[in-house]
Amino acid sequence: MFDQFRDGIVLTNEKTGETLVCNQRSFSYMLFGILTHYLRWNPKRAEEKVTEYMLRVDPPTFYTALLDAHEETYHTAMLLAHGNGFVSEVPDDYDDWYDAFVEKHSLAENTCD
């Protein structure tokens, strides 16, 4: 799943020379995990929605990676599920769930560094 995306993509801001390392595959898995765990979406629906979203920003640019890094991954997943204007609080157990999910699936800790 999400094999078309990869981690460790180095992106450079052409104007400043600043670089970001984008972990696109890990970000995809995190969105999938949030949709299936917190919203109880079935895996097929979640995978399709995440893939559709990721393909819109593929290949990632410095700017799109910066936007994704700026937003909480949970918030991005809620936007995928509900659209713009949906306000959601991050669940109390989110940090613990996030850490366990990252470890279980051998994902990068951060979507962008």
GROMACS .gro file of C-alpha atoms in nm:
model
  113
    1MET     CA    1   0.000   0.000   0.000
    2PHE     CA    2   0.124   0.347  -0.094
    3ASP     CA    3   0.428   0.199  -0.269
    4GLN     CA    4   0.401   0.471  -0.535
    5PHE     CA    5   0.507   0.725  -0.271
    6ARG     CA    6   0.844   0.738  -0.098
    7ASP     CA    7   1.019   0.880   0.203
    8GLY     CA    8   1.336   1.084   0.203
    9ILE     CA    9   1.251   1.315  -0.088
   10VAL     CA   10   1.481   1.619  -0.066
   11LEU     CA   11   1.312   1.938  -0.184
   12THR     CA   12   1.488   2.271  -0.227
   13ASN     CA   13   1.348   2.622  -0.222
   14GLU     CA   14   1.497   2.767  -0.539
   15LYS     CA   15   1.496   3.121  -0.400
   16THR     CA   16   1.655   3.059  -0.059
   17GLY     CA   17   1.834   2.727  -0.096
   18GLU     CA   18   1.649   2.596   0.211
   19THR     CA   19   1.582   2.222   0.200
   20LEU     CA   20   1.312   1.995   0.338
   21VAL     CA   21   1.308   1.617   0.353
   22CYS     CA   22   0.957   1.502   0.263
   23ASN     CA   23   0.839   1.164   0.389
   24GLN     CA   24   0.552   1.118   0.147
   25ARG     CA   25   0.493   0.747   0.209
   26SER     CA   26   0.485   0.792   0.588
   27PHE     CA   27   0.246   1.087   0.551
   28SER     CA   28   0.016   0.871   0.335
   29TYR     CA   29   0.014   0.594   0.594
   30MET     CA   30  -0.057   0.840   0.875
   31LEU     CA   31  -0.356   0.986   0.690
   32PHE     CA   32  -0.480   0.632   0.622
   33GLY     CA   33  -0.435   0.535   0.987
   34ILE     CA   34  -0.625   0.838   1.114
   35LEU     CA   35  -0.915   0.779   0.875
   36THR     CA   36  -0.944   0.410   0.964
   37HIS     CA   37  -0.881   0.445   1.337
   38TYR     CA   38  -1.064   0.763   1.435
   39LEU     CA   39  -1.336   0.777   1.170
   40ARG     CA   40  -1.370   0.400   1.129
   41TRP     CA   41  -1.352   0.422   0.751
   42ASN     CA   42  -1.304   0.090   0.580
   43PRO     CA   43  -0.947   0.045   0.454
   44LYS     CA   44  -1.041   0.049   0.084
   45ARG     CA   45  -1.222   0.382   0.112
   46ALA     CA   46  -0.940   0.536   0.316
   47GLU     CA   47  -0.670   0.413   0.077
   48GLU     CA   48  -0.857   0.552  -0.224
   49LYS     CA   49  -0.911   0.894  -0.061
   50VAL     CA   50  -0.549   0.924   0.055
   51THR     CA   51  -0.412   0.813  -0.282
   52GLU     CA   52  -0.636   1.062  -0.464
   53TYR     CA   53  -0.513   1.342  -0.235
   54MET     CA   54  -0.146   1.246  -0.263
   55LEU     CA   55  -0.156   1.220  -0.643
   56ARG     CA   56  -0.281   1.580  -0.660
   57VAL     CA   57   0.047   1.693  -0.501
   58ASP     CA   58   0.276   1.440  -0.672
   59PRO     CA   59   0.552   1.513  -0.728
   60PRO     CA   60   0.571   1.721  -0.413
   61THR     CA   61   0.717   2.068  -0.430
   62PHE     CA   62   0.892   2.262  -0.157
   63TYR     CA   63   0.576   2.469  -0.115
   64THR     CA   64   0.329   2.176  -0.092
   65ALA     CA   65   0.557   1.990   0.150
   66LEU     CA   66   0.584   2.302   0.365
   67LEU     CA   67   0.205   2.333   0.374
   68ASP     CA   68   0.165   1.969   0.477
   69ALA     CA   69   0.434   2.007   0.743
   70HIS     CA   70   0.262   2.318   0.879
   71GLU     CA   71  -0.074   2.146   0.927
   72GLU     CA   72  -0.129   1.882   1.191
   73THR     CA   73  -0.161   1.548   1.011
   74TYR     CA   74  -0.484   1.486   1.201
   75HIS     CA   75  -0.627   1.812   1.068
   76THR     CA   76  -0.532   1.719   0.710
   77ALA     CA   77  -0.710   1.384   0.750
   78MET     CA   78  -1.024   1.562   0.875
   79LEU     CA   79  -1.012   1.796   0.575
   80LEU     CA   80  -0.995   1.491   0.348
   81ALA     CA   81  -1.295   1.341   0.522
   82HIS     CA   82  -1.513   1.647   0.574
   83GLY     CA   83  -1.383   1.927   0.350
   84ASN     CA   84  -1.279   2.283   0.426
   85GLY     CA   85  -1.438   2.456   0.720
   86PHE     CA   86  -1.455   2.148   0.940
   87VAL     CA   87  -1.310   2.222   1.282
   88SER     CA   88  -1.183   1.930   1.484
   89GLU     CA   89  -0.998   1.887   1.808
   90VAL     CA   90  -0.713   1.641   1.817
   91PRO     CA   91  -0.820   1.346   2.038
   92ASP     CA   92  -0.659   1.316   2.380
   93ASP     CA   93  -0.496   0.983   2.290
   94TYR     CA   94  -0.361   1.107   1.956
   95ASP     CA   95   0.007   1.145   2.052
   96ASP     CA   96   0.020   0.795   2.202
   97TRP     CA   97  -0.166   0.648   1.906
   98TYR     CA   98   0.062   0.835   1.661
   99ASP     CA   99   0.381   0.706   1.825
  100ALA     CA  100   0.251   0.348   1.834
  101PHE     CA  101   0.135   0.364   1.470
  102VAL     CA  102   0.471   0.501   1.353
  103GLU     CA  103   0.657   0.226   1.537
  104LYS     CA  104   0.423  -0.055   1.427
  105HIS     CA  105   0.451   0.039   1.058
  106SER     CA  106   0.817   0.151   1.062
  107LEU     CA  107   0.731   0.502   0.943
  108ALA     CA  108   0.931   0.823   0.959
  109GLU     CA  109   0.846   1.017   1.276
  110ASN     CA  110   0.790   1.343   1.089
  111THR     CA  111   0.621   1.400   0.757
  112CYS     CA  112   0.879   1.669   0.676
  113ASP     CA  113   1.208   1.758   0.840
   0.00000   0.00000   0.00000
